[in-house]
């Protein structure tokens, strides 16, 4: 593995008040391109930093998340993984990977960039599929010892399937070994997307070309990569740093629109997070949020406030104290 760490920051293409740099990396002789984003007003001296990693059919657009971390003295960074968001290249298959470890080199490069800026403590904040990737990285990644804490927002520990659907998944996974690019359906349940974007019933504005309402096509090869990663995680990991697994109190499968969709996880089964979270390491805390959506950071305002309170209270307990100069601007 090798990487060319980005050293030229330019104005971000999606968000005012942010900057981006390109990370060129390689995995098993294949080149990939990822995008590291940072808040333009990050502290000049920041001994504490956070790296955010998005979920499936997603990219970084949550400005309020960056603002919350900045208010707590963190330098904020976000990584658009290769094949996602800002990083998606013409002709590239969206959101595809053949192995979760493909993402490790770009996480390596992002961490190297952040540490070179002076961060002594680094929090990895990851959502959904990003949570699966980040948990495995924290277990075996090159810079796992550089992580001070890991926060998982509704992590994707298992496919939310029942009965015959599980049998179909295993068949698809087997097919993915020989025909990885066969697409079988779209990735994001449209009711969930419609509960988010302000063009429908939601609160948020984001680029629907980068985060389409019906998702990007899901391939058999991607399903195989995720399934294999989940099986590894479910056997238990050895993450050394403190871990917080946070999720909604309830899940629901939606077959029609209901305002209940604003208060439950409609994408994943939270029982899987309860089941597999404790085996991630020796310092794991679990927290469930009443009224939380799948992406807890996009839940209604009162719920978002609760998420931030619980998260920063936990961080205050698990991270050692650092000098007040970390808040200097």
Coordinates of C-alpha atoms in Angstrom, one line a residue:
X1 CA 0.0 0.0 0.0
X2 CA 1.1 3.5 -0.6
X3 CA -0.5 7.0 -0.6
X4 CA 0.1 10.5 -1.8
X5 CA -1.2 12.7 1.0
X6 CA -3.0 15.8 -0.2
X7 CA -1.1 19.0 0.3
X8 CA -3.1 21.5 -1.7
X9 CA -6.3 22.7 -0.1
X10 CA -8.9 24.4 -2.3
X11 CA -12.4 25.7 -1.6
X12 CA -14.8 22.8 -1.2
X13 CA -17.0 22.1 -4.2
X14 CA -20.1 21.4 -2.2
X15 CA -20.1 23.5 1.0
X16 CA -19.2 27.1 1.8
X17 CA -16.8 27.4 4.7
X18 CA -15.0 24.2 3.9
X19 CA -11.9 23.1 2.0
X20 CA -10.9 19.9 0.3
X21 CA -7.8 18.1 -0.9
X22 CA -7.4 15.0 -3.0
X23 CA -5.9 11.8 -1.6
X24 CA -4.4 9.4 -4.2
X25 CA -3.9 5.9 -2.8
X26 CA -3.3 2.3 -4.0
X27 CA -4.5 -1.1 -2.8
X28 CA -3.3 -4.3 -4.4
X29 CA -1.9 -2.4 -7.4
X30 CA -5.2 -0.5 -8.0
X31 CA -5.3 3.3 -7.7
X32 CA -8.1 5.0 -5.9
X33 CA -8.9 8.7 -5.3
X34 CA -10.6 9.9 -2.1
X35 CA -11.4 13.5 -0.9
X36 CA -10.5 14.9 2.5
X37 CA -12.7 17.8 3.6
X38 CA -12.0 20.2 6.5
X39 CA -13.6 23.2 8.1
X40 CA -11.9 26.3 6.9
X41 CA -12.1 27.8 10.4
X42 CA -10.5 24.8 12.1
X43 CA -8.4 26.0 15.1
X44 CA -4.9 27.0 14.2
X45 CA -3.7 24.9 17.1
X46 CA -5.9 21.9 17.6
X47 CA -4.6 19.0 19.7
X48 CA -7.9 17.3 19.3
X49 CA -9.5 16.4 16.0
X50 CA -12.3 14.3 14.5
X51 CA -12.5 12.4 11.2
X52 CA -16.0 11.7 10.0
X53 CA -16.8 8.8 7.6
X54 CA -20.2 8.6 5.9
X55 CA -22.5 5.7 5.1
X56 CA -23.8 4.1 1.9
X57 CA -25.2 6.3 -0.8
X58 CA -23.8 9.2 1.1
X59 CA -21.1 11.9 1.4
X60 CA -20.3 14.7 3.9
X61 CA -22.8 17.5 3.9
X62 CA -23.7 17.7 7.6
X63 CA -22.4 21.3 8.4
X64 CA -24.1 21.3 11.8
X65 CA -22.1 18.2 12.8
X66 CA -18.9 20.1 12.0
X67 CA -20.1 23.1 14.0
X68 CA -20.9 21.0 17.0
X69 CA -17.3 19.6 17.0
X70 CA -15.8 23.0 16.4
X71 CA -17.7 24.4 19.4
X72 CA -16.1 21.7 21.5
X73 CA -12.6 22.6 20.3
X74 CA -12.1 19.8 17.7
X75 CA -10.6 20.4 14.3
X76 CA -13.1 18.8 12.0
X77 CA -12.3 16.6 9.0
X78 CA -14.5 14.4 6.8
X79 CA -13.6 11.8 4.2
X80 CA -15.5 11.1 1.1
X81 CA -14.4 7.5 0.3
X82 CA -13.5 6.5 -3.2
X83 CA -16.6 6.0 -5.4
X84 CA -18.6 8.3 -3.2
X85 CA -19.6 12.0 -3.2
X86 CA -16.9 14.4 -4.2
X87 CA -14.6 11.4 -5.0
X88 CA -16.8 9.8 -7.6
X89 CA -14.9 9.8 -10.9
X90 CA -16.4 9.6 -14.5
X91 CA -16.9 6.0 -15.4
X92 CA -16.3 4.8 -11.8
X93 CA -18.8 2.4 -10.3
X94 CA -20.6 4.3 -7.5
X95 CA -20.2 3.1 -3.9
X96 CA -18.5 -0.2 -5.1
X97 CA -15.8 -2.1 -3.3
X98 CA -14.6 -5.7 -3.7
X99 CA -13.1 -5.8 -0.2
X100 CA -13.7 -3.5 2.8
X101 CA -9.9 -3.2 3.2
X102 CA -9.8 -1.2 -0.1
X103 CA -10.7 1.8 2.0
X104 CA -7.9 1.4 4.5
X105 CA -5.2 3.3 2.5
X106 CA -7.4 6.4 2.2
X107 CA -8.1 6.3 5.9
X108 CA -4.4 6.0 6.4
X109 CA -3.7 9.0 4.3
X110 CA -6.4 11.1 6.0
X111 CA -5.1 10.2 9.5
X112 CA -1.5 11.0 8.4
X113 CA -2.7 14.4 7.1
X114 CA -4.6 15.2 10.4
X115 CA -1.7 14.1 12.6
X116 CA 0.7 16.2 10.6
X117 CA -1.4 19.2 11.5
X118 CA -0.6 18.6 15.2
X119 CA -3.6 16.6 16.5
X120 CA -2.7 14.5 19.6
X121 CA -6.1 13.0 20.0
X122 CA -8.1 11.7 17.1
X123 CA -11.8 10.6 17.2
X124 CA -13.2 8.5 14.4
X125 CA -16.9 9.3 13.9
X126 CA -18.6 6.9 11.5
X127 CA -22.1 6.2 10.3
X128 CA -23.7 3.0 9.0
X129 CA -21.5 1.3 6.4
X130 CA -18.8 3.7 7.4
X131 CA -19.2 2.3 10.9
X132 CA -18.6 -1.2 9.7
X133 CA -15.5 0.0 7.8
X134 CA -14.2 2.0 10.7
X135 CA -14.7 -0.8 13.3
X136 CA -12.6 -3.1 11.2
X137 CA -10.0 -0.4 10.6
X138 CA -9.8 0.3 14.4
X139 CA -9.2 -3.4 14.8
X140 CA -6.5 -4.0 12.2
X141 CA -5.8 -0.7 10.3
X142 CA -2.2 0.6 10.0
X143 CA -2.9 3.6 12.2
X144 CA -5.3 2.0 14.7
X145 CA -3.1 3.0 17.6
X146 CA -3.5 6.6 16.6
X147 CA -7.2 6.5 17.4
X148 CA -8.1 7.9 20.8
X149 CA -11.8 6.9 20.5
X150 CA -14.3 5.5 18.0
X151 CA -17.9 6.7 17.8
X152 CA -20.3 4.6 15.7
X153 CA -23.6 6.1 14.6
X154 CA -26.1 3.3 13.7
X155 CA -23.3 0.9 12.4
X156 CA -24.1 -1.6 9.7
X157 CA -23.3 -4.8 11.6
X158 CA -25.7 -7.1 9.7
X159 CA -28.1 -7.0 6.8
X160 CA -31.7 -6.4 8.1
X161 CA -33.2 -9.4 6.5
X162 CA -35.7 -12.2 7.5
X163 CA -36.3 -15.8 6.5
X164 CA -36.0 -16.4 2.8
X165 CA -34.3 -13.0 2.4
X166 CA -31.3 -14.4 4.3
X167 CA -31.1 -17.4 2.0
X168 CA -31.3 -15.1 -1.0
X169 CA -28.5 -13.0 0.4
X170 CA -26.2 -16.0 0.8
X171 CA -26.9 -17.0 -2.8
X172 CA -26.1 -13.4 -3.9
X173 CA -22.9 -13.5 -2.0
X174 CA -21.8 -16.7 -3.7
X175 CA -22.7 -15.2 -7.0
X176 CA -20.6 -12.1 -6.2
X177 CA -17.5 -14.2 -6.2
X178 CA -17.8 -14.9 -10.0
X179 CA -20.1 -12.1 -11.2
X180 CA -19.3 -9.1 -8.9
X181 CA -20.8 -6.4 -11.0
X182 CA -24.3 -7.8 -11.4
X183 CA -26.7 -5.2 -9.9
X184 CA -29.8 -6.4 -8.0
X185 CA -31.5 -3.4 -6.5
X186 CA -31.0 0.2 -5.3
X187 CA -29.3 0.9 -2.0
X188 CA -31.3 3.5 -0.1
X189 CA -35.0 2.9 0.9
X190 CA -36.8 5.8 -0.8
X191 CA -39.0 6.5 2.3
X192 CA -35.9 7.1 4.3
X193 CA -34.5 9.5 1.7
X194 CA -37.9 11.3 1.6
X195 CA -37.8 11.7 5.3
X196 CA -34.5 13.6 5.0
X197 CA -34.5 15.9 2.0
X198 CA -36.4 19.2 2.1
X199 CA -37.8 18.6 -1.5
X200 CA -39.9 15.9 0.1
X201 CA -40.8 15.8 3.8
X202 CA -37.4 16.4 5.4
X203 CA -35.3 19.1 6.9
X204 CA -32.0 18.8 4.9
X205 CA -30.6 20.0 1.6
X206 CA -27.9 18.0 -0.1
X207 CA -26.8 17.1 -3.6
X208 CA -29.1 14.4 -4.9
X209 CA -26.7 13.5 -7.7
X210 CA -24.2 12.4 -5.0
X211 CA -26.9 11.0 -2.6
X212 CA -29.8 10.0 -4.9
X213 CA -33.2 9.4 -3.5
X214 CA -33.4 5.7 -4.7
X215 CA -29.7 5.1 -4.1
X216 CA -27.1 3.7 -6.5
X217 CA -27.4 0.2 -7.8
X218 CA -26.1 -2.4 -5.3
X219 CA -23.9 -5.1 -6.8
X220 CA -23.3 -8.8 -5.9
X221 CA -19.6 -8.0 -5.4
X222 CA -20.3 -5.2 -2.9
X223 CA -22.8 -7.5 -1.0
X224 CA -20.1 -10.1 -0.8
X225 CA -17.5 -7.7 0.5
X226 CA -19.9 -6.4 3.2
X227 CA -21.2 -9.8 4.2
X228 CA -17.6 -11.1 4.7
X229 CA -16.7 -8.0 6.7
X230 CA -19.8 -8.5 8.9
X231 CA -19.0 -12.1 9.5
X232 CA -15.6 -11.2 10.8
X233 CA -16.9 -8.5 13.0
X234 CA -19.6 -10.7 14.5
X235 CA -16.9 -13.1 15.7
X236 CA -15.6 -10.3 17.9
X237 CA -12.8 -7.7 17.4
X238 CA -10.0 -6.4 19.5
X239 CA -10.4 -2.6 19.3
X240 CA -8.1 -1.1 21.9
X241 CA -9.5 2.5 22.1
X242 CA -12.9 3.3 23.8
X243 CA -15.9 2.7 21.5
X244 CA -19.4 4.2 21.7
X245 CA -22.1 2.4 19.7
X246 CA -25.2 4.7 19.5
X247 CA -28.5 3.9 17.7
X248 CA -32.2 4.5 17.7
X249 CA -34.4 2.8 20.3
X250 CA -36.5 1.2 17.6
X251 CA -36.4 -0.1 14.0
X252 CA -39.3 -0.2 11.5
X253 CA -39.8 -1.5 8.0
X254 CA -41.8 1.0 6.0
X255 CA -44.2 -0.1 3.3
X256 CA -46.0 3.3 3.2
X257 CA -45.4 6.8 4.5
X258 CA -45.9 7.6 8.1
X259 CA -44.6 10.4 10.4
X260 CA -43.3 7.6 12.6
X261 CA -40.4 7.5 10.1
X262 CA -39.0 10.6 11.8
X263 CA -38.5 8.7 15.0
X264 CA -37.1 5.2 14.1
X265 CA -34.3 3.5 12.2
X266 CA -36.0 2.5 8.9
X267 CA -32.7 1.2 7.3
X268 CA -31.1 -1.2 9.8
X269 CA -32.2 -3.4 12.7
X270 CA -31.0 -1.9 16.0
X271 CA -31.1 -5.3 17.6
X272 CA -28.0 -6.2 15.5
X273 CA -26.2 -3.2 17.0
X274 CA -27.2 -4.3 20.5
X275 CA -26.1 -7.9 19.8
X276 CA -22.7 -7.3 18.2
X277 CA -21.6 -4.0 19.7
X278 CA -20.3 -5.4 23.0
X279 CA -17.8 -7.7 21.3
X280 CA -15.9 -4.9 19.5
X281 CA -13.4 -4.5 22.3
X282 CA -12.9 -4.2 26.1
X283 CA -14.0 -0.6 26.3
X284 CA -17.4 -0.5 24.6
X285 CA -20.4 1.6 25.7
X286 CA -23.8 1.4 24.1
X287 CA -26.4 4.1 24.0
X288 CA -29.9 4.1 22.4
X289 CA -31.7 7.3 21.5
X290 CA -35.4 7.5 21.8
X291 CA -36.8 9.0 18.6
X292 CA -33.6 8.7 16.7
X293 CA -33.5 8.2 12.9
X294 CA -31.0 5.9 11.1
X295 CA -28.5 8.8 10.8
X296 CA -28.8 10.1 14.3
X297 CA -27.2 13.3 13.3
X298 CA -30.1 14.0 10.9
X299 CA -32.8 13.3 13.5
X300 CA -35.3 16.0 14.6
X301 CA -33.7 18.9 16.6
X302 CA -34.5 17.8 20.1
X303 CA -33.2 14.3 19.4
X304 CA -30.0 15.7 17.8
X305 CA -29.4 17.7 20.9
X306 CA -29.7 14.5 23.0
X307 CA -27.3 12.8 20.6
X308 CA -24.7 15.5 21.1
X309 CA -25.1 15.6 24.8
X310 CA -24.6 11.9 25.2
X311 CA -21.7 11.8 22.8
X312 CA -19.7 14.7 24.2
X313 CA -20.4 13.4 27.8
X314 CA -18.9 10.1 26.8
X315 CA -15.9 11.8 25.2
X316 CA -15.3 13.8 28.3
X317 CA -15.1 10.6 30.2
X318 CA -12.8 8.6 27.9
X319 CA -10.4 11.2 26.6
X320 CA -7.6 12.5 28.8
X321 CA -7.6 16.2 29.5
X322 CA -5.5 18.4 27.2
X323 CA -4.5 22.0 27.6
X324 CA -7.0 24.8 26.9
X325 CA -4.8 25.9 23.9
X326 CA -6.7 23.2 21.9
X327 CA -9.5 25.8 21.7
X328 CA -7.3 28.5 20.3
X329 CA -8.3 30.0 17.0

